[in-house]
XYZ file of N, CA, C and O in Angstrom:
292
model
N 17.352 0.030 -44.475
C 16.817 1.345 -44.775
C 17.865 2.422 -44.515
O 18.679 2.305 -43.608
N 17.762 3.475 -45.275
C 18.611 4.653 -45.060
C 18.296 5.229 -43.681
O 17.130 5.267 -43.266
N 19.313 5.677 -42.935
C 19.058 6.215 -41.586
C 18.021 7.335 -41.549
O 17.237 7.427 -40.610
N 17.980 8.185 -42.557
C 16.987 9.255 -42.589
C 15.573 8.720 -42.714
O 14.640 9.231 -42.091
N 15.410 7.677 -43.511
C 14.086 7.059 -43.672
C 13.688 6.371 -42.374
O 12.558 6.493 -41.904
N 14.627 5.658 -41.748
C 14.348 4.985 -40.483
C 13.941 6.004 -39.427
O 13.003 5.797 -38.668
N 14.624 7.142 -39.405
C 14.297 8.200 -38.455
C 12.894 8.744 -38.724
O 12.138 9.026 -37.803
N 12.546 8.888 -39.985
C 11.204 9.366 -40.350
C 10.121 8.433 -39.869
O 9.077 8.870 -39.375
N 10.341 7.116 -39.981
C 9.365 6.149 -39.480
C 9.219 6.278 -37.968
O 8.130 6.173 -37.428
N 10.324 6.505 -37.282
C 10.265 6.693 -35.829
C 9.455 7.926 -35.469
O 8.654 7.910 -34.535
N 9.654 8.998 -36.212
C 8.888 10.231 -35.973
C 7.409 10.004 -36.240
O 6.556 10.465 -35.486
N 7.105 9.286 -37.316
C 5.713 8.977 -37.652
C 5.048 8.210 -36.512
O 3.953 8.550 -36.070
N 5.733 7.172 -36.024
C 5.159 6.360 -34.947
C 4.967 7.187 -33.677
O 3.952 7.058 -32.988
N 5.930 8.049 -33.360
C 5.823 8.881 -32.159
C 4.643 9.841 -32.278
O 3.843 9.975 -31.354
N 4.513 10.501 -33.435
C 3.408 11.441 -33.630
C 2.056 10.727 -33.632
O 1.081 11.225 -33.071
N 2.006 9.551 -34.262
C 0.758 8.780 -34.275
C 0.374 8.375 -32.854
O -0.804 8.429 -32.482
N 1.355 7.992 -32.041
C 1.097 7.626 -30.644
C 0.586 8.835 -29.857
O -0.367 8.713 -29.079
N 1.210 9.994 -30.053
C 0.775 11.212 -29.357
C -0.650 11.580 -29.744
O -1.462 11.951 -28.891
N -0.968 11.491 -31.034
C -2.326 11.805 -31.487
C -3.332 10.838 -30.866
O -4.376 11.248 -30.353
N -2.999 9.557 -30.895
C -3.905 8.544 -30.330
C -4.118 8.771 -28.841
O -5.219 8.550 -28.330
N -3.081 9.243 -28.137
C -3.189 9.446 -26.688
C -4.223 10.517 -26.326
O -4.697 10.550 -25.193
N -4.554 11.389 -27.276
C -5.572 12.417 -27.009
C -6.829 12.185 -27.857
O -7.637 13.082 -28.054
N -6.969 10.955 -28.375
C -8.191 10.571 -29.081
C -8.314 11.088 -30.499
O -9.425 11.261 -30.988
N -7.179 11.344 -31.144
C -7.203 11.859 -32.518
C -6.405 10.924 -33.423
O -5.471 10.276 -32.982
N -6.779 10.885 -34.701
C -5.939 10.193 -35.678
C -4.779 11.111 -36.041
O -4.832 12.326 -35.797
N -3.740 10.539 -36.623
C -2.613 11.364 -37.047
C -3.045 12.348 -38.135
O -2.625 13.505 -38.136
N -3.923 11.909 -39.039
C -4.410 12.809 -40.093
C -5.152 13.999 -39.482
O -4.950 15.146 -39.884
N -5.991 13.738 -38.493
C -6.744 14.808 -37.842
C -5.786 15.773 -37.152
O -5.928 16.995 -37.274
N -4.803 15.238 -36.438
C -3.835 16.098 -35.743
C -3.040 16.943 -36.737
O -2.812 18.134 -36.505
N -2.642 16.359 -37.844
C -1.859 17.096 -38.839
C -2.671 18.237 -39.443
O -2.178 19.364 -39.595
N -3.911 17.948 -39.788
C -4.768 18.982 -40.376
C -5.066 20.076 -39.360
O -5.008 21.267 -39.676
N -5.350 19.690 -38.127
C -5.633 20.692 -37.102
C -4.404 21.528 -36.777
O -4.512 22.721 -36.531
N -3.218 20.909 -36.763
C -1.996 21.656 -36.506
C -1.825 22.745 -37.555
O -1.602 23.912 -37.234
N -1.952 22.361 -38.814
C -1.804 23.346 -39.893
C -2.919 24.385 -39.851
O -2.691 25.568 -40.116
N -4.109 23.961 -39.500
C -5.281 24.848 -39.485
C -5.241 25.849 -38.331
O -5.730 26.970 -38.458
N -4.651 25.454 -37.203
C -4.675 26.317 -36.020
C -3.362 27.031 -35.734
O -3.332 27.913 -34.875
N -2.298 26.677 -36.430
C -1.003 27.302 -36.136
C -1.031 28.768 -36.553
O -1.442 29.102 -37.663
N -0.608 29.689 -35.676
C -0.695 31.115 -35.983
C 0.172 31.561 -37.167
O -0.122 32.573 -37.780
N 1.185 30.783 -37.511
C 2.047 31.167 -38.630
C 1.494 30.702 -39.984
O 2.010 31.086 -41.027
N 0.452 29.878 -39.969
C -0.112 29.355 -41.217
C -1.181 30.298 -41.751
O -2.134 30.621 -41.054
N -1.005 30.736 -42.977
C -1.995 31.611 -43.605
C -3.051 30.806 -44.356
O -4.177 31.250 -44.528
N -2.685 29.610 -44.798
C -3.626 28.748 -45.503
C -3.147 27.307 -45.394
O -1.998 27.054 -45.052
N -4.036 26.389 -45.701
C -3.709 24.966 -45.672
C -4.125 24.377 -47.007
O -5.277 24.514 -47.417
N -3.185 23.726 -47.673
C -3.476 23.047 -48.929
C -3.474 21.556 -48.670
O -2.497 21.011 -48.165
N -4.566 20.897 -48.985
C -4.682 19.458 -48.764
C -4.628 18.778 -50.123
O -5.511 18.965 -50.947
N -3.589 18.007 -50.328
C -3.442 17.274 -51.587
C -3.836 15.820 -51.403
O -3.488 15.203 -50.405
N -4.577 15.281 -52.344
C -4.992 13.883 -52.268
C -5.306 13.386 -53.669
O -5.651 14.159 -54.551
N -5.174 12.096 -53.838
C -5.461 11.495 -55.134
C -6.894 10.980 -55.229
O -7.388 10.717 -56.319
N -7.559 10.829 -54.098
C -8.904 10.251 -54.083
C -9.906 11.253 -53.526
O -9.646 11.915 -52.525
N -11.059 11.320 -54.148
C -12.097 12.229 -53.656
C -12.554 11.831 -52.254
O -12.865 12.683 -51.429
N -12.567 10.544 -51.960
C -12.964 10.069 -50.632
C -12.011 10.610 -49.555
O -12.438 11.036 -48.492
N -10.703 10.631 -49.864
C -9.720 11.166 -48.912
C -9.904 12.663 -48.728
O -9.782 13.184 -47.618
N -10.201 13.361 -49.807
C -10.436 14.799 -49.711
C -11.637 15.095 -48.822
O -11.575 15.949 -47.940
N -12.721 14.365 -49.016
C -13.911 14.565 -48.189
C -13.619 14.270 -46.720
O -14.036 15.012 -45.836
N -12.862 13.194 -46.457
C -12.487 12.874 -45.076
C -11.665 14.003 -44.475
O -11.913 14.439 -43.361
N -10.687 14.504 -45.223
C -9.821 15.567 -44.721
C -10.596 16.861 -44.466
O -10.324 17.568 -43.497
N -11.539 17.165 -45.309
C -12.359 18.363 -45.094
C -13.205 18.218 -43.830
O -13.377 19.178 -43.082
N -13.716 17.015 -43.577
C -14.471 16.770 -42.352
C -13.558 16.887 -41.128
O -13.958 17.439 -40.107
N -12.333 16.379 -41.235
C -11.383 16.480 -40.122
C -11.051 17.938 -39.818
O -10.864 18.315 -38.663
N -10.993 18.763 -40.853
C -10.684 20.187 -40.655
C -11.805 20.896 -39.902
O -11.556 21.854 -39.174
N -13.033 20.411 -40.052
C -14.172 21.023 -39.367
C -14.273 20.614 -37.905
O -14.872 21.316 -37.102
N -13.692 19.463 -37.564
C -13.825 18.920 -36.207
C -13.016 19.742 -35.206
O -11.945 20.244 -35.517
N -13.547 19.876 -34.018
C -12.852 20.585 -32.944
C -11.780 19.651 -32.384
O -12.071 18.501 -32.071
N -10.546 20.136 -32.252
C -9.501 19.268 -31.708
C -9.684 19.035 -30.207
O -10.404 19.771 -29.532
N -9.021 18.034 -29.715
C -9.030 17.724 -28.281
C -8.573 18.934 -27.471
O -7.763 19.730 -27.931
N -9.088 19.044 -26.257
C -8.650 20.119 -25.354
C -7.153 20.054 -25.083
O -6.526 21.066 -24.801
N -6.590 18.869 -25.164
C -5.160 18.684 -24.891
C -4.293 18.837 -26.131
O -3.079 18.701 -26.082
N -4.903 19.158 -27.269
C -4.176 19.254 -28.538
C -2.986 20.204 -28.445
O -1.869 19.865 -28.839
N -3.196 21.399 -27.904
C -2.115 22.387 -27.799
C -0.989 21.948 -26.890
O 0.176 22.298 -27.113
N -1.303 21.168 -25.864
C -0.272 20.667 -24.962
C 0.629 19.659 -25.660
O 1.830 19.590 -25.404
N 0.044 18.864 -26.536
C 0.787 17.797 -27.203
C 1.464 18.289 -28.480
O 2.600 17.940 -28.764
N 0.788 19.128 -29.251
C 1.292 19.531 -30.570
C 1.547 21.038 -30.656
O 1.129 21.691 -31.593
N 2.253 21.590 -29.700
C 2.566 23.016 -29.795
C 4.023 23.235 -30.108
O 4.810 22.385 -30.087
């Protein structure tokens, strides 16, 4: 693998581990990060499947873990 791709997989695994450590999926953490970050004016969720869109919309409604800001700030 290209070093940049290998590095991306490492970042993915690290972020997924951090999300799991506070009881969240990586998708939930990503949506909440974008939804709660003060610099974000809007969040666009792209998906190819209606089922994924519905899941993502539900994740956006969920309250993040109390430790979310400590881990993903």
